[in-house]
Coordinates of C-alpha atoms in Angstrom, one line a residue:
X5 CA -68.3 11.9 35.0
X6 CA -65.0 13.8 35.2
X7 CA -65.1 16.9 32.9
X8 CA -62.0 16.6 30.7
X9 CA -62.4 20.2 29.7
X10 CA -62.1 21.8 33.1
X11 CA -58.5 23.0 32.5
X12 CA -59.1 24.2 28.9
X13 CA -58.5 26.4 27.0
X14 CA -54.8 26.7 27.5
X15 CA -53.1 29.8 25.9
X16 CA -49.5 30.0 24.7
X17 CA -47.7 33.1 23.3
X18 CA -45.9 32.4 20.0
X19 CA -43.8 35.6 19.8
X20 CA -43.5 39.1 21.1
X21 CA -46.7 40.2 19.2
X22 CA -50.2 39.0 20.1
X23 CA -49.9 35.7 18.2
X24 CA -50.9 32.8 20.3
X25 CA -51.6 29.1 20.3
X26 CA -54.7 27.9 22.2
X27 CA -55.3 24.3 23.1
X28 CA -59.1 23.8 23.1
X29 CA -59.2 20.0 23.8
X30 CA -56.4 17.4 23.9
X31 CA -57.5 13.8 24.7
X32 CA -56.9 10.4 23.2
X33 CA -59.8 10.6 20.8
X34 CA -59.5 14.2 19.6
X35 CA -57.2 17.2 19.6
X36 CA -58.4 20.7 18.8
X37 CA -56.1 23.7 18.8
X38 CA -56.4 27.3 17.5
X39 CA -53.7 29.7 16.4
X40 CA -54.3 33.4 16.2
X41 CA -51.5 34.8 14.1
X42 CA -50.6 38.4 13.2
X43 CA -48.6 39.2 10.1
X44 CA -46.3 41.8 11.8
X45 CA -45.1 39.2 14.4
X46 CA -45.6 35.8 12.7
X47 CA -45.5 36.2 8.9
X48 CA -44.6 32.5 8.4
X49 CA -45.2 29.3 10.4
X50 CA -43.7 25.9 9.8
X51 CA -45.6 22.7 10.7
X52 CA -44.4 19.1 10.8
X53 CA -47.1 17.2 12.7
X54 CA -46.8 13.6 14.0
X55 CA -50.2 12.7 12.7
X56 CA -52.4 13.8 9.8
X57 CA -53.9 17.2 10.8
X58 CA -56.9 19.0 9.2
X59 CA -56.3 22.8 9.0
X60 CA -59.4 25.0 8.8
X61 CA -59.2 28.7 8.2
X62 CA -61.5 30.6 10.6
X63 CA -60.4 34.0 9.5
X64 CA -58.0 35.5 6.9
X65 CA -56.1 33.8 4.1
X66 CA -52.8 31.9 3.9
X67 CA -50.4 30.6 1.3
X68 CA -49.5 27.0 2.0
X69 CA -46.5 25.2 0.6
X70 CA -45.6 21.5 0.9
X71 CA -42.6 20.4 -1.1
X72 CA -43.3 21.5 -4.7
X73 CA -47.0 21.8 -4.1
X74 CA -48.5 25.2 -3.2
X75 CA -51.9 26.8 -2.9
X76 CA -53.7 29.6 -1.2
X77 CA -56.4 28.8 1.4
X78 CA -59.1 31.2 2.3
X79 CA -61.6 31.8 5.1
X80 CA -63.8 28.8 5.8
X81 CA -61.8 26.4 3.7
X82 CA -60.0 23.4 5.0
X83 CA -57.0 21.3 4.0
X84 CA -55.1 18.2 5.2
X85 CA -51.5 18.6 6.4
X86 CA -49.8 15.2 6.1
X87 CA -48.0 13.6 9.0
X88 CA -44.2 14.1 9.1
X89 CA -44.1 16.3 6.0
X90 CA -43.0 19.9 6.4
X91 CA -45.6 22.4 5.5
X92 CA -45.0 26.2 5.3
X93 CA -47.9 28.6 6.0
X94 CA -47.4 32.3 5.0
X95 CA -50.0 34.9 6.1
X96 CA -51.6 36.8 3.3
X97 CA -53.8 39.0 5.6
X98 CA -52.8 41.1 8.7
X99 CA -54.6 38.5 11.0
X100 CA -55.2 34.8 10.5
X101 CA -57.1 32.4 12.8
X102 CA -56.5 28.7 12.2
X103 CA -58.2 25.6 13.7
X104 CA -56.2 22.4 13.7
X105 CA -58.0 19.1 14.1
X106 CA -56.6 15.6 14.5
X107 CA -58.2 12.4 15.4
X108 CA -56.7 9.4 17.2
X109 CA -54.9 7.4 14.5
X110 CA -56.7 9.3 11.8
X111 CA -56.8 7.7 8.4
X112 CA -57.2 10.4 5.7
X113 CA -56.7 8.3 2.6
X114 CA -59.9 9.9 1.3
X115 CA -58.2 13.3 1.3
X116 CA -56.0 14.2 -1.7
X117 CA -52.8 16.2 -1.3
X118 CA -53.5 19.9 -1.0
X119 CA -57.1 19.6 -2.0
X120 CA -59.1 22.4 -0.4
X121 CA -62.6 21.7 0.8
X122 CA -65.4 24.1 1.7
X123 CA -69.1 24.6 1.2
X124 CA -68.3 25.6 -2.4
X125 CA -66.4 22.4 -3.3
X126 CA -68.6 19.7 -1.8
X127 CA -72.3 18.9 -2.2
X128 CA -74.7 19.7 0.6
X129 CA -76.9 17.1 2.3
X130 CA -80.0 17.3 4.4
X131 CA -79.2 16.7 8.1
X132 CA -81.3 16.2 11.2
X133 CA -84.4 18.4 11.3
X134 CA -83.7 19.5 7.7
X135 CA -80.5 21.5 8.5
X136 CA -78.1 21.9 5.6
X137 CA -74.8 19.9 5.9
X138 CA -71.6 20.1 3.9
X139 CA -69.4 17.1 4.7
X140 CA -65.7 18.3 4.5
X141 CA -64.3 14.9 5.5
X142 CA -65.5 11.6 6.8
X143 CA -63.4 8.6 7.9
X144 CA -63.1 5.8 10.4
X145 CA -62.0 8.1 13.1
X146 CA -64.8 10.7 12.8
X147 CA -66.2 13.4 10.6
X148 CA -65.8 17.2 9.9
X149 CA -68.6 19.2 8.4
X150 CA -70.2 22.6 8.0
X151 CA -73.8 22.9 9.2
X152 CA -76.3 25.6 8.5
X153 CA -79.0 26.2 11.0
X154 CA -82.0 28.3 9.8
X155 CA -83.6 31.2 11.7
X156 CA -85.6 30.2 14.8
X157 CA -84.1 26.7 14.8
X158 CA -84.5 24.6 17.9
X159 CA -83.8 20.9 18.5
X160 CA -84.7 18.4 21.2
X161 CA -82.1 17.7 24.0
X162 CA -80.0 14.7 23.2
X163 CA -76.6 13.1 23.8
X164 CA -74.0 11.1 21.9
X165 CA -73.4 7.6 23.4
X166 CA -69.7 7.2 22.3
X167 CA -68.7 10.3 20.4
X168 CA -67.0 13.6 21.4
X169 CA -68.2 16.6 19.5
X170 CA -66.7 20.1 18.9
X171 CA -68.9 23.0 17.8
X172 CA -67.5 26.2 16.5
X173 CA -69.7 29.1 15.3
X174 CA -68.5 30.6 12.1
X175 CA -71.3 33.2 11.5
X176 CA -73.9 34.4 13.9
X177 CA -74.3 33.2 17.4
X178 CA -75.2 29.5 18.2
X179 CA -76.8 28.7 21.5
X180 CA -76.3 25.4 23.3
X181 CA -78.5 24.0 26.0
X182 CA -77.3 21.5 28.7
X183 CA -79.3 19.2 30.9
X184 CA -81.1 22.1 32.6
X185 CA -82.4 23.2 29.2
X186 CA -80.9 26.7 29.7
X187 CA -79.4 27.9 26.4
X188 CA -76.0 29.8 26.6
X189 CA -74.2 31.5 23.7
X190 CA -71.3 29.5 22.4
X191 CA -68.1 31.7 22.5
X192 CA -65.6 32.3 19.7
X193 CA -63.4 29.4 20.7
X194 CA -66.3 26.9 20.3
X195 CA -67.4 24.2 22.7
X196 CA -66.4 20.6 23.2
X197 CA -69.2 18.2 24.2
X198 CA -68.2 14.9 25.7
X199 CA -70.0 11.6 25.2
X200 CA -73.3 11.3 27.2
X201 CA -73.3 15.0 27.9
X202 CA -76.7 16.5 27.1
X203 CA -76.9 19.2 24.5
X204 CA -79.3 20.9 22.1
X205 CA -78.3 23.6 19.5
X206 CA -80.6 26.5 18.8
X207 CA -80.7 29.6 16.6
X208 CA -83.2 32.1 17.9
X209 CA -81.9 34.7 15.5
X210 CA -83.7 36.0 12.5
X211 CA -80.7 35.0 10.2
X212 CA -79.3 31.6 9.6
X213 CA -76.0 30.6 11.2
X214 CA -73.1 28.3 10.1
X215 CA -71.0 26.2 12.5
X216 CA -68.1 23.8 12.1
X217 CA -68.9 20.4 13.6
X218 CA -66.4 17.8 14.5
X219 CA -67.5 14.3 15.6
X220 CA -65.1 11.6 16.7
X221 CA -67.1 8.6 15.7
X222 CA -69.1 7.9 12.6
X223 CA -71.1 5.2 14.4
X224 CA -74.8 6.1 14.9
X225 CA -75.4 6.8 18.6
X226 CA -77.6 9.9 19.0
X227 CA -80.0 9.5 21.9
X228 CA -82.9 11.9 22.4
X229 CA -83.8 13.0 25.9
X230 CA -87.5 13.1 25.9
X231 CA -89.9 14.3 28.6
X232 CA -90.5 12.2 31.8
X233 CA -93.7 10.8 30.2
X234 CA -91.7 9.1 27.5
X235 CA -88.7 6.8 27.4
X236 CA -85.4 7.8 25.8
X237 CA -85.2 6.7 22.2
X238 CA -82.3 6.6 19.7
X239 CA -82.9 8.9 16.7
X240 CA -79.9 8.0 14.6

């Protein structure tokens, strides 16, 4: 299988300061980009995307204006930017880190104009192995959620049959195993996991951690990779 991520991330400078745009993943099913902005060089940014795009605040706070609608968006909150509509983002802190997510032909009719979502605005659910999940958005094209992994959390190696996933640690350090079962720390730009690519998330720390999880398909297709003595089985 060809690794679509072999040339990523790609960094672009936005101005004469340290502000930059980073393409994490850009394929037909999913596009993930980060922007690291500094108030002294990029106090305001204008966005007019061709598709509906979910904007998640990794760090800092911004003031967002779309037509006559306006709101402030804080750290670990997300909001939809509608396709073709001009949105203005003004930095309210010296540094801001943004994560932009768009799915292939995303349908975000479930999202209301300028409605912020975060762990404080949606109800949590119990996920696999009793992790805590806050669903920020869910549609035909995929899902976006916050997940809390408790201390000393370990899961069985598995893969997704048809979905691409993106994992971004927001607090603490998440470790991800591959098919060799060796766990490596996930860096600050996160990690894209392609379909049928083995993975297992662990948190060996004494404190819980929170990650942003993006999945391109809401269809069940999680396959456990068991020991040689047992056959593969689909968990969900």
